[in-house]
Coordinates of C-alpha atoms in Angstrom, one line a residue:
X1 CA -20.5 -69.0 -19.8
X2 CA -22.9 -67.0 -16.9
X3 CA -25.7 -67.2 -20.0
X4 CA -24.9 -70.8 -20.5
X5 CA -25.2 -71.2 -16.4
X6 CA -28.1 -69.2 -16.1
X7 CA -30.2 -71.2 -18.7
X8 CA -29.2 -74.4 -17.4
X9 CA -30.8 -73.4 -13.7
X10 CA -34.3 -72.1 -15.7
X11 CA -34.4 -75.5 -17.6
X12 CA -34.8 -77.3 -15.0
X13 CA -37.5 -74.8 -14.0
X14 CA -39.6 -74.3 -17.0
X15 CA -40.1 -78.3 -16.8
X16 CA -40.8 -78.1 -13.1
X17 CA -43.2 -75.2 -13.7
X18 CA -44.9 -78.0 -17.5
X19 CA -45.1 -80.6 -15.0
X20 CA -47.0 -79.3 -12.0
X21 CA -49.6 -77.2 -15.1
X22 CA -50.3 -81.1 -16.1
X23 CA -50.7 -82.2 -12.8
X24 CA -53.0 -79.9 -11.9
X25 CA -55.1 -79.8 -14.7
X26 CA -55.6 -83.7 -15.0
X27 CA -55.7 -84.9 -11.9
X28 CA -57.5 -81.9 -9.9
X29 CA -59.5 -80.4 -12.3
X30 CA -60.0 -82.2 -15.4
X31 CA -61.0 -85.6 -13.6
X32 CA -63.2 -84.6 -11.1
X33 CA -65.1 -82.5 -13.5
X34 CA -65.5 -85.7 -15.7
X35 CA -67.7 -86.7 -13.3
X36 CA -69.4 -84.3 -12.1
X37 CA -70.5 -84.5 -15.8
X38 CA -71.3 -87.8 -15.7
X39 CA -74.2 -87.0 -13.1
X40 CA -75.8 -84.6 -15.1
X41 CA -74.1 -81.7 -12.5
X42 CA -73.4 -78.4 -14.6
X43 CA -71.3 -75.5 -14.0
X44 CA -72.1 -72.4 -14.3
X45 CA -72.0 -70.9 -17.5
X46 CA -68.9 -68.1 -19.0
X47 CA -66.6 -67.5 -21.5
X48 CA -65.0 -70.0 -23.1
X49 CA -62.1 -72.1 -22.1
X50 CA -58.6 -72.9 -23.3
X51 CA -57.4 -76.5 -22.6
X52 CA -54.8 -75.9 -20.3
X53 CA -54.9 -72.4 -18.9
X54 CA -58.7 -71.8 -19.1
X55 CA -59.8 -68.3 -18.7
X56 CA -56.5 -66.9 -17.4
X57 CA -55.9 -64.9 -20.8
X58 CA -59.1 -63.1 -20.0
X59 CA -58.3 -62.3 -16.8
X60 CA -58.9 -58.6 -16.0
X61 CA -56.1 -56.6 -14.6
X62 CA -58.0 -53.7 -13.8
X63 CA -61.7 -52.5 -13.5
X64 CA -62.7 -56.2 -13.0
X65 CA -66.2 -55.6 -12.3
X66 CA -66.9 -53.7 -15.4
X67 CA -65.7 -57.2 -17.5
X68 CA -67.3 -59.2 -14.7
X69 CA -70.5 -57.1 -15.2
X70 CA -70.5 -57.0 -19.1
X71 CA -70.1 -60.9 -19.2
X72 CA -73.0 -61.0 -17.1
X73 CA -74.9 -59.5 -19.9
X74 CA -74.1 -62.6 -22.1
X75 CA -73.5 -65.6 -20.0
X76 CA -76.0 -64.5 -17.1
X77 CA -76.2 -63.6 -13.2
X78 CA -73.9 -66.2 -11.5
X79 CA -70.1 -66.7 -14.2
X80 CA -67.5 -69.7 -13.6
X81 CA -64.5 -69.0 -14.2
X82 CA -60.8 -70.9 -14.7
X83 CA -57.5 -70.6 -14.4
X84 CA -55.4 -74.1 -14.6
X85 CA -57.4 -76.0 -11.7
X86 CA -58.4 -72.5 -9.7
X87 CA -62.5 -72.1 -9.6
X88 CA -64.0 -68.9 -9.6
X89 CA -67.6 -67.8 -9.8
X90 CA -68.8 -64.4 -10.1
X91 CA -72.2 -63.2 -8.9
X92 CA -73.2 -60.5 -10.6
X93 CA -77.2 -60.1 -9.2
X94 CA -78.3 -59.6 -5.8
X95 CA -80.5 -62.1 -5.4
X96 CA -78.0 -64.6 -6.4
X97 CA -75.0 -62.6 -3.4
X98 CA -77.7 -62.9 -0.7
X99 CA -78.8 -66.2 -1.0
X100 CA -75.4 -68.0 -1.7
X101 CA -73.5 -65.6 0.9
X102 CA -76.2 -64.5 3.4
X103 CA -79.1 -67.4 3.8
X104 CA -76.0 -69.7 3.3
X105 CA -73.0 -68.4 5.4
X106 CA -72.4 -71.3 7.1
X107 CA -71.4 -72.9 3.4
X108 CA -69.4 -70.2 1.9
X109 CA -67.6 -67.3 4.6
X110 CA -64.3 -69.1 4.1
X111 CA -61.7 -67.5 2.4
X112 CA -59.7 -69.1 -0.2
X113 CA -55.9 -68.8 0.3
X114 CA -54.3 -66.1 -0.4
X115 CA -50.3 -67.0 -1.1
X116 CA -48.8 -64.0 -2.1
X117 CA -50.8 -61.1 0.1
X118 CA -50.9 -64.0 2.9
X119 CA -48.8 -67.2 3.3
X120 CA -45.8 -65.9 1.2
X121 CA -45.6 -61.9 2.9
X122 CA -46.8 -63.4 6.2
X123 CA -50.2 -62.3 6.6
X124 CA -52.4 -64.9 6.5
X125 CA -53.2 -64.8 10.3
X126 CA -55.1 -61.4 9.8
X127 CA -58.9 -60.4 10.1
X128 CA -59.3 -60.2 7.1
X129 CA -57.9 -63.3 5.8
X130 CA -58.4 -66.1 8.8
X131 CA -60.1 -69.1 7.9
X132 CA -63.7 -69.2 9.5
X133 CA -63.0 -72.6 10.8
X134 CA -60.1 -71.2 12.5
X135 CA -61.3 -70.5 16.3
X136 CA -59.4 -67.1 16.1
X137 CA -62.5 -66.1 13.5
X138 CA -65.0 -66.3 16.2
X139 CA -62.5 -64.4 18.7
X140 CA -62.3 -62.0 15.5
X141 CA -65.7 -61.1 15.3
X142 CA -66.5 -60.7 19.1
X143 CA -63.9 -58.2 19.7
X144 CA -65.0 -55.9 16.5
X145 CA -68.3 -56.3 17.1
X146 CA -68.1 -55.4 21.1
X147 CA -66.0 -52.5 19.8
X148 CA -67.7 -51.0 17.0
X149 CA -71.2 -51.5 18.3
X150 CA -73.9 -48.9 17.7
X151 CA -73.4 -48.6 21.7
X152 CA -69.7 -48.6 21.6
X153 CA -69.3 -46.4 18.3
X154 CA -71.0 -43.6 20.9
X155 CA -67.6 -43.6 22.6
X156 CA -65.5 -42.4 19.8
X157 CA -68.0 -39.4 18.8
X158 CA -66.0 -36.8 20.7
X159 CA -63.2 -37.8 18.7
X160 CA -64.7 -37.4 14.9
X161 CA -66.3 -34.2 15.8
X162 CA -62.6 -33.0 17.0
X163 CA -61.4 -34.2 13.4
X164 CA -63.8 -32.9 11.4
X165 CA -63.6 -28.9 13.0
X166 CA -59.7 -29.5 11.7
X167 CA -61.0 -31.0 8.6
X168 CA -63.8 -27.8 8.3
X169 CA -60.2 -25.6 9.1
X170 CA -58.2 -27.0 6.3
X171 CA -60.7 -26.8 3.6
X172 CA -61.1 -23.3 3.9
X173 CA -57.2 -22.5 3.9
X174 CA -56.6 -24.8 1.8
X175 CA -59.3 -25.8 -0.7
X176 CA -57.6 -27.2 -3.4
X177 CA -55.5 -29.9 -1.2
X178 CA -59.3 -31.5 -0.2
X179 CA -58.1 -34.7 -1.2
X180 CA -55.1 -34.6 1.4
X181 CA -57.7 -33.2 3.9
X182 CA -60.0 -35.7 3.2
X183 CA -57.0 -38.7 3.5
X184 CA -56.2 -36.8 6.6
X185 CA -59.2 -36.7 8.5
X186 CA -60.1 -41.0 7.5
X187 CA -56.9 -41.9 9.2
X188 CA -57.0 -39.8 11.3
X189 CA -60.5 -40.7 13.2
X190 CA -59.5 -44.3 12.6
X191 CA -55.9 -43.8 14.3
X192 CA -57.4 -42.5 17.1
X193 CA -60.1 -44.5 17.8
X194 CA -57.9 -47.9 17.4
X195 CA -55.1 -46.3 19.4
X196 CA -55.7 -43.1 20.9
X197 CA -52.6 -41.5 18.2
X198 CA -53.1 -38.3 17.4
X199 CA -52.3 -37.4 13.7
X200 CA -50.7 -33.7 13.5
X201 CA -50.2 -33.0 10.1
X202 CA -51.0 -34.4 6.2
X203 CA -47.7 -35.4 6.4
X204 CA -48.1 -37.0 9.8
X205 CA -45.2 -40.3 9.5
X206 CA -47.9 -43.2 10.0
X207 CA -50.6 -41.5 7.4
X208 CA -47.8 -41.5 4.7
X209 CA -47.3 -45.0 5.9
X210 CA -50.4 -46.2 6.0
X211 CA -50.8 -44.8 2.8
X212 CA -47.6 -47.1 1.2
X213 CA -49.1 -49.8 3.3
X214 CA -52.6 -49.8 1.0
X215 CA -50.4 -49.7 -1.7
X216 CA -48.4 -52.2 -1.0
X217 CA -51.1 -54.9 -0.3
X218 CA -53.2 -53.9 -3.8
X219 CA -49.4 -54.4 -5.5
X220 CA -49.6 -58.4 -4.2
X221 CA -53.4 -59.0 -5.1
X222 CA -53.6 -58.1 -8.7
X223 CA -55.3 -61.1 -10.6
X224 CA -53.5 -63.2 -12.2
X225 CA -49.7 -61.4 -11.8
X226 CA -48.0 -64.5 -9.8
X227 CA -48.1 -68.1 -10.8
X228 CA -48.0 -69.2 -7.0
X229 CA -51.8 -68.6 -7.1
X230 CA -52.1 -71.2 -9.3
X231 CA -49.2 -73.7 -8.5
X232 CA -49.1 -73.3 -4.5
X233 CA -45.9 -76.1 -4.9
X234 CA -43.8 -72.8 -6.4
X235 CA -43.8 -71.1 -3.1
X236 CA -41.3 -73.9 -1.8
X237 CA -38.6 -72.5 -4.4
X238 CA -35.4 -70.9 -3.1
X239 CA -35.8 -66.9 -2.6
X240 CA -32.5 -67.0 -4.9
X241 CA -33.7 -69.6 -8.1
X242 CA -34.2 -68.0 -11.2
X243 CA -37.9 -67.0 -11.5
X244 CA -38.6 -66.7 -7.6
X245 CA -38.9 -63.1 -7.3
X246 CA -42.3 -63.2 -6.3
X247 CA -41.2 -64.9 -3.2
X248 CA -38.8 -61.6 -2.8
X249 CA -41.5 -59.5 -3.7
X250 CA -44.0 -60.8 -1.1
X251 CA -41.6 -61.1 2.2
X252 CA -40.3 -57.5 1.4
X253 CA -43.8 -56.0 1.2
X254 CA -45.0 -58.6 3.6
X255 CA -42.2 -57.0 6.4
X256 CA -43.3 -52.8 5.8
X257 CA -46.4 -53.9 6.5
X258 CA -46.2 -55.7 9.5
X259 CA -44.5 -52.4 10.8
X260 CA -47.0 -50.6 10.3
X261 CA -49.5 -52.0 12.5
X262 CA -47.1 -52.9 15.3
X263 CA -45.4 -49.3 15.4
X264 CA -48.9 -47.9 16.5
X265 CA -49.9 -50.8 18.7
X266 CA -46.5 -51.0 20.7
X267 CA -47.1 -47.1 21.2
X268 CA -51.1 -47.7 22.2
X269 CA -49.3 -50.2 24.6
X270 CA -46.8 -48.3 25.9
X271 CA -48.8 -45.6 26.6
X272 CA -51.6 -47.4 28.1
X273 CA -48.6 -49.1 30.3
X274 CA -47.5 -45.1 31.4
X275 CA -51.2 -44.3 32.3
X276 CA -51.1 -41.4 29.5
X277 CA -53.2 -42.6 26.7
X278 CA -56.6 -41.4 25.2
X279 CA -59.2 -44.2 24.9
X280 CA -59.4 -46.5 22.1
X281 CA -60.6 -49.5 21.1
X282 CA -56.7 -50.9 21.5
X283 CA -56.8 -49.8 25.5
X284 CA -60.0 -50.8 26.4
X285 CA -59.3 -54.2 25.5
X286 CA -55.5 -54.1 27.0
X287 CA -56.9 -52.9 30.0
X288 CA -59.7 -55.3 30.1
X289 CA -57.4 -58.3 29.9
X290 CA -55.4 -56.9 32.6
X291 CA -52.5 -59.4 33.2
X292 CA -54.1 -62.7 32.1
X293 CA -53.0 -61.5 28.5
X294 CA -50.6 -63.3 27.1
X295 CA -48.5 -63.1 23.5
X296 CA -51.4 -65.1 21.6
X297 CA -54.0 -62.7 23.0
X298 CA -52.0 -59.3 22.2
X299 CA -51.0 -60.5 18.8
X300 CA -54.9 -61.3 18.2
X301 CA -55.9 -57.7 19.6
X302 CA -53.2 -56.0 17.4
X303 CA -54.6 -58.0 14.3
X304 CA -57.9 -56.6 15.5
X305 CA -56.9 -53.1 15.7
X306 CA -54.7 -53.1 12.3
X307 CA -58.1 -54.3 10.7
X308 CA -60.1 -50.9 12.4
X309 CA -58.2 -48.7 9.9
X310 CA -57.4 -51.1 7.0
X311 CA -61.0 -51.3 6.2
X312 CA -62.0 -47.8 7.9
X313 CA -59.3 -45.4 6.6
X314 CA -59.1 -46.4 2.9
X315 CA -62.6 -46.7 2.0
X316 CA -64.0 -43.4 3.8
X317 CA -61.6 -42.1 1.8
X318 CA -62.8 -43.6 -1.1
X319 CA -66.9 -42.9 -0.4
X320 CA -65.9 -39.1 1.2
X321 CA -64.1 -37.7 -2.6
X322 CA -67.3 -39.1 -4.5
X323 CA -69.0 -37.0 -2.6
X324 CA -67.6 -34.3 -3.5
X325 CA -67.8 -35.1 -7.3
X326 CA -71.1 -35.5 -7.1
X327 CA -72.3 -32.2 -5.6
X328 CA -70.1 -30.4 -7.6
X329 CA -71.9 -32.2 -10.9
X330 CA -75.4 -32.0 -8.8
X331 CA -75.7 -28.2 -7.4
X332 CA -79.3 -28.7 -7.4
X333 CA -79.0 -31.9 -5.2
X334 CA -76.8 -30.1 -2.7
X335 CA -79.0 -27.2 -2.5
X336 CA -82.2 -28.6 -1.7
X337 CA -79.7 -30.5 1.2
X338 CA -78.4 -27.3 2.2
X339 CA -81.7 -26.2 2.2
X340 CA -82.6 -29.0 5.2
X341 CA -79.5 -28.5 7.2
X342 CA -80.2 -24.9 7.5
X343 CA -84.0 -25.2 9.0
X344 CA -82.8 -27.7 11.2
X345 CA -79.8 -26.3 12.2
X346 CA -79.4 -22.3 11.4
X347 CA -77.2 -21.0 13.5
X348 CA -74.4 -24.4 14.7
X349 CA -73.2 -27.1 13.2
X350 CA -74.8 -29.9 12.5
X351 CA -74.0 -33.2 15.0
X352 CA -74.9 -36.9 15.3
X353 CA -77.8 -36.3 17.2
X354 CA -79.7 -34.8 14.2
X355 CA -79.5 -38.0 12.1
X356 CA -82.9 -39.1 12.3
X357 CA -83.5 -35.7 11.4
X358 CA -81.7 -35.1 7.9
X359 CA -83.5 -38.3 5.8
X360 CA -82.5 -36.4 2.5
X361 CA -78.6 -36.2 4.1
X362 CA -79.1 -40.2 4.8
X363 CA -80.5 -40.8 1.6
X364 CA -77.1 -39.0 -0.5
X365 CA -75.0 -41.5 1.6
X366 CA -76.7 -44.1 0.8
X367 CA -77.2 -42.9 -3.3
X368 CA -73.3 -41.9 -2.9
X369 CA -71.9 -45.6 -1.8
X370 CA -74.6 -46.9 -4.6
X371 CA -73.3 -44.8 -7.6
X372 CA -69.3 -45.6 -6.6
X373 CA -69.4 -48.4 -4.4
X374 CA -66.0 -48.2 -2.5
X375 CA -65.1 -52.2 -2.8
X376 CA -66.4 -53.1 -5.8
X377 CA -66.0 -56.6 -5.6
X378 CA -65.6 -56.9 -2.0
X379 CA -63.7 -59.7 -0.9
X380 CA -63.7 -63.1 -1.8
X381 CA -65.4 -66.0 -0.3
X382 CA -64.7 -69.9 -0.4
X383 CA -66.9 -72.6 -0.8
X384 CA -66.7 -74.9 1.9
X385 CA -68.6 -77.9 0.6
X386 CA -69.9 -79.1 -2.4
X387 CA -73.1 -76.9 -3.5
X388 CA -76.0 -76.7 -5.7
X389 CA -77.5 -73.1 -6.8
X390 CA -80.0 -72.5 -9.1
X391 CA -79.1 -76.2 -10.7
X392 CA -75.4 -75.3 -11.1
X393 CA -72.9 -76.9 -9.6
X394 CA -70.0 -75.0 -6.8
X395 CA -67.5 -77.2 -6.5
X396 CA -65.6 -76.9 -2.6
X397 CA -63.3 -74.7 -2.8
X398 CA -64.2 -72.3 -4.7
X399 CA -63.7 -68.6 -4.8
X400 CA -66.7 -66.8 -4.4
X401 CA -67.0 -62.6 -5.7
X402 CA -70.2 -60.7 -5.5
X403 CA -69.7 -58.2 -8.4
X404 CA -71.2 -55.5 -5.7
X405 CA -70.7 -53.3 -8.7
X406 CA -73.1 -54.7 -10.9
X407 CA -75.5 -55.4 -7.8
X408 CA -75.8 -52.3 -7.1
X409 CA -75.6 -51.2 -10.7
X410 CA -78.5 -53.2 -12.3
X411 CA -81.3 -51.2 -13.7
X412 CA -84.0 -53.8 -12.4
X413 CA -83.8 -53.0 -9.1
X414 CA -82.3 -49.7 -9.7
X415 CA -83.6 -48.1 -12.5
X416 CA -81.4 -45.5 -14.2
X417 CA -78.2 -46.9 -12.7
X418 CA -76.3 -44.4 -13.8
X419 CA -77.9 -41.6 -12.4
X420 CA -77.3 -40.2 -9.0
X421 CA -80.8 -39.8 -7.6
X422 CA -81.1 -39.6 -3.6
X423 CA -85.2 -40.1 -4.0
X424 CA -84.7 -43.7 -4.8
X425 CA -84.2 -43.7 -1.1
X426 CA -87.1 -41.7 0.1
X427 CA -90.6 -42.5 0.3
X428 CA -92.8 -45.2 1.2
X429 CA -90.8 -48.0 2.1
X430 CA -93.0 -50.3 -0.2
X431 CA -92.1 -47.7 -2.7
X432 CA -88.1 -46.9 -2.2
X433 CA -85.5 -49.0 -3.7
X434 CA -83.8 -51.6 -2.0
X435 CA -80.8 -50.2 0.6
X436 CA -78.0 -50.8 -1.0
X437 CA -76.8 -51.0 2.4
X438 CA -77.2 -54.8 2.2
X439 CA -75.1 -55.1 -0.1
X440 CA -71.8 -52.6 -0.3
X441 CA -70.7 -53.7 3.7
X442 CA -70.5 -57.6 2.6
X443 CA -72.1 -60.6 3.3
X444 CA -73.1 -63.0 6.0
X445 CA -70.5 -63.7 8.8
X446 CA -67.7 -61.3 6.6
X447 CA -70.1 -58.4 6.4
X448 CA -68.1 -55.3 8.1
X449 CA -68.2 -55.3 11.4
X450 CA -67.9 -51.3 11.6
X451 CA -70.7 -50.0 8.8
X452 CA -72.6 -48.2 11.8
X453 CA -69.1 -46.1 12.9
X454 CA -68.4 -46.0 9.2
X455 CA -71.8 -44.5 8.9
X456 CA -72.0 -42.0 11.3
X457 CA -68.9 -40.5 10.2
X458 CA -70.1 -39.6 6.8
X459 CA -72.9 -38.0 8.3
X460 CA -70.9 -35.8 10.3
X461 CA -68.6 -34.8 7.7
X462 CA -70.7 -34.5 4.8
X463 CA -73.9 -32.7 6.9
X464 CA -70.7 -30.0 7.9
X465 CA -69.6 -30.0 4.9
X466 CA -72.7 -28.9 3.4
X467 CA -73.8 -26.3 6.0
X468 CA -70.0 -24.5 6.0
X469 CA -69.1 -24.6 1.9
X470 CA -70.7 -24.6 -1.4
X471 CA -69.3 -26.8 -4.0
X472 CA -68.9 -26.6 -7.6
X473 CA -67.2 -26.6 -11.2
X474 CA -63.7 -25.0 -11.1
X475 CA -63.5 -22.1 -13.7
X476 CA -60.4 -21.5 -15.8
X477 CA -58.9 -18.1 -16.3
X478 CA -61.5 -16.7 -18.8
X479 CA -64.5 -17.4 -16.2
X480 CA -65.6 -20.9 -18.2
X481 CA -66.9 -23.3 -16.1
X482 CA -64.2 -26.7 -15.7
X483 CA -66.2 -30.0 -16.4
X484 CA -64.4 -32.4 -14.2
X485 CA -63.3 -35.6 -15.4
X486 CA -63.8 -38.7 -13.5
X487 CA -61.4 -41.4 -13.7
X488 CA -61.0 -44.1 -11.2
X489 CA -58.2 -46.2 -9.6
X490 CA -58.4 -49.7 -10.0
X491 CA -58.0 -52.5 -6.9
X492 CA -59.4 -53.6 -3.9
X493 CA -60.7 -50.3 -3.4
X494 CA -62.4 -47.8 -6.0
X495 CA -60.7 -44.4 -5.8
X496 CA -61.8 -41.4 -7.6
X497 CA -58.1 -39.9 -9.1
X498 CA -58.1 -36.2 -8.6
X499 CA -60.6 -33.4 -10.4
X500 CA -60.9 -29.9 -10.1
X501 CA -63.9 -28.5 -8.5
X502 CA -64.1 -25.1 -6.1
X503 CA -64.5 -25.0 -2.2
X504 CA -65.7 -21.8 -1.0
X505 CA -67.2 -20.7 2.4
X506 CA -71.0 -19.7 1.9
X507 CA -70.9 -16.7 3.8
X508 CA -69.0 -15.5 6.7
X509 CA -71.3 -16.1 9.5
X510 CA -71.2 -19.8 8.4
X511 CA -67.5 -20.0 8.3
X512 CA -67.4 -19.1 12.4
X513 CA -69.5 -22.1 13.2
X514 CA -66.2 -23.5 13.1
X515 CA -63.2 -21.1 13.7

């Protein structure tokens, strides 16, 4: 009998779910594209299509950019994609990124809506996710870019050079936990400088939080897992009706994660309200609105803070461990770097005031975020009108990914992809190759806001890095070098997972610089 009762509730259902598929496909898809046809308009080219479902059984779960990229071989730069009556179009060059998302901002730095990470989990008022017609976007944008400034960054210095000495500590007493340390020290400059909370430990409560956090929101974004990206009408079904799990799914992971940015902003707050509190971007802005703010102003500046160390914490994280793959594959790379940081600076540390200084130091940041580009397809765009590129047809609404992969992996404008080569920045600047800069922070008005603090922080802890430790293959217990193998995560983010490589102190007298 509860069989029979359960399969008469998913009837009903399964024709629901038939019904809205036809819907969407003939009347906001099919049509429409009819005639488009009938003008001559083309889409962009890519695989080919079932009737119904269109691309969504080729769908990537994971690594994305690698199918997005080898498509790109075949079906060229700029790839349309379908799922039911859901657009997508993947640019895979960077000529095609910058002129659809940079020369034409104004056309595409919407975002498309996000129903399971937003609507559904009740998210879709953050930075990351506002509409740019929304006036909160322009509010957005001010605020970060008052408080992450080249000027402003200046303020926070004193507070990654106090993170990186512990970071200097624990990699010496503890070299093979470096990916903790390095997890640490990301969340914990980006705690302080949005709040002014000092992390004590790697086990410090809101790192392990923020840690399940990240988690959590790559869990509700994987492409093509829920249906209610595709048939919005679902998320009106009852938490409890067979097949609305999602709906569970997204509300629970929605809730943990709205705790974890109001648990450090009510503290920032709190302490800001005692008179005890260390600046941050969270108190200068409390203290600047004084009493005019009201609840729409402090839920905006606690959007604004959550966003500092959403897109700081994760992706230092992320460009800091390739790093140190790559000079424990490159020795000869990190010696002739070594070899700079020791003229310049032979007896103290190195410190922000010698970047103009260290060009070949610059240069393996810049090679570094090239050869593993921390968000590998960034994050999408919309189209907010009907547009014409390169004689194909965007249709309004569409999602928009720059394959910042493939950009930044494509041998004509950098030859050798493949190979990690800091001269490609060096030189001439008629002769270098193009700063991949332009492309790995994002585009037009959604390019990140906090590159220049992101920046500077690398410099400082790969420059100390470099002057305190050598790096390089791990050995087993016979003395033969370890080769280490490189596997990444797959999501929003690109995450090396662990290797074995060795950490040691080059000599004593470079090991005080910092005890």
């Amino acid at each position: 009998m509860a069989m029979s009762s359960e399969s008469s509730l998913l009837r009903p259902g399964l024709l629901l779910l038939f019904s809205l598929a036809i819907y969407y496909y003939a009347y906001l898809w099919y049509l429409p594209q009819r005639r488009f046809r009938a003008r001559g308009i083309k889409l962009p080219p890519g695989p080919k299509q079932k009737w119904l479902t269109g691309n969504l059984h080729q769908l990537p779960r994971i690594y994305p950019w690698l199918t997005f990229a080898s498509w790109a071989k075949t079906y060229g730069p700029v790839i349309y994609l379908r799922a039911f009556n859901k657009s997508t179009i993947v640019l895979n060059s960077g000529k095609a990124a910058l002129e659809l998302l940079e020369s034409r901002s104004g056309l595409t730095s919407d975002r498309p809506t996000s129903w399971m990470g937003g609507e559904i989990a009740g998210r879709k008022a953050s930075v990351f996710l506002t509409s740019s017609t929304d006036p909160r976007f322009q509010f957005f944008r001010r605020l970060l870019r008052n408080g992450l400034n080249p000027r402003a960054s200046k303020d926070y210095r004193p507070i990654q050079l106090q993170e990186n000495q512990i970071l200097l500590q624990n990699l010496a007493n503890f070299p093979q936990d470096y990916g903790a340390h390095i997890r640490r020290n990301a969340v914990a400059v980006i705690l302080k400088v949005a709040y002014g909370y000092q992390v004590e430990s790697n086990d410090d409560p809101l790192v392990l939080q923020l840690e399940h956090a990240f988690q959590l929101a790559t869990s509700l974004n994987i492409p093509g897992k829920y249906w209610v990206e595709f048939f919005p009408l679902l998320r009106f079904l009852p938490s409890w009706f067979p097949g609305a799990g999602f709906k569970r799914t997204a509300q629970s992971a929605g809730h943990e994660m709205k705790r974890t940015e109001t648990a450090p902003f009510e503290w920032a707050k709190t302490q800001v309200e005692k008179g005890d509190f260390i600046d941050s971007f969270t108190s200068k802005h409390l203290l600047e609105g004084g009493e005019t703010l009201d609840g729409n102003s402090l839920t905006d500046i606690r959007w604004c803070a959550a966003a500092l160390y959403v897109g700081g914490g994760d992706t230092t994280v992320s460009a800091m461990l390739t790093f140190i793959l790559l000079m424990t594959l490159h020795p000869e790379i990190q010696k002739r770097a070594q070899k700079d940081i020791d003229t310049l600076a032979p007896n103290r540390l190195p410190s922000h005031d010698d970047y103009e200084s260290l060009p070949y130091i610059r240069a393996i940041i810049k090679e570094t975020l090239r050869w593993g580009p921390v968000a590998p397809l960034g994050l999408p765009h919309k189209a907010m009108e009907d547009d014409i590129y390169e004689n194909y047809f965007i249709p309004k609404g569409t999602t928009i990914f720059a394959n910042i992969w493939a950009i930044v992996h494509d041998e004509e404008i950098y030859p050798d992809p493949h190979v990690f080569n800091p001269e490609r920045h060096l030189g001439n600047p008629e002769g270098r190759q193009p700063d991949p800069f332009k492309f790995i922070f994002g585009f037009g008005r959604r390019a990140c806001p906090g590159a220049h603090l992101a920046e500077m922080s690398l410099f400082l802890n790969i420059t100390s890095i470099l002057a305190v430790f050598d790096i390089s293959k791990a050995v087993d217990e016979k003395g033969i070098e370890i080769e280490p193998k490189i596997e990444w995560s797959s999501g929003a983010t690109m995450h090396l997972k662990p290797f074995q490589c060795q950490i040691k102190p080059r000599s004593k007298e470079r090991q005080t610089l910092f005890e």
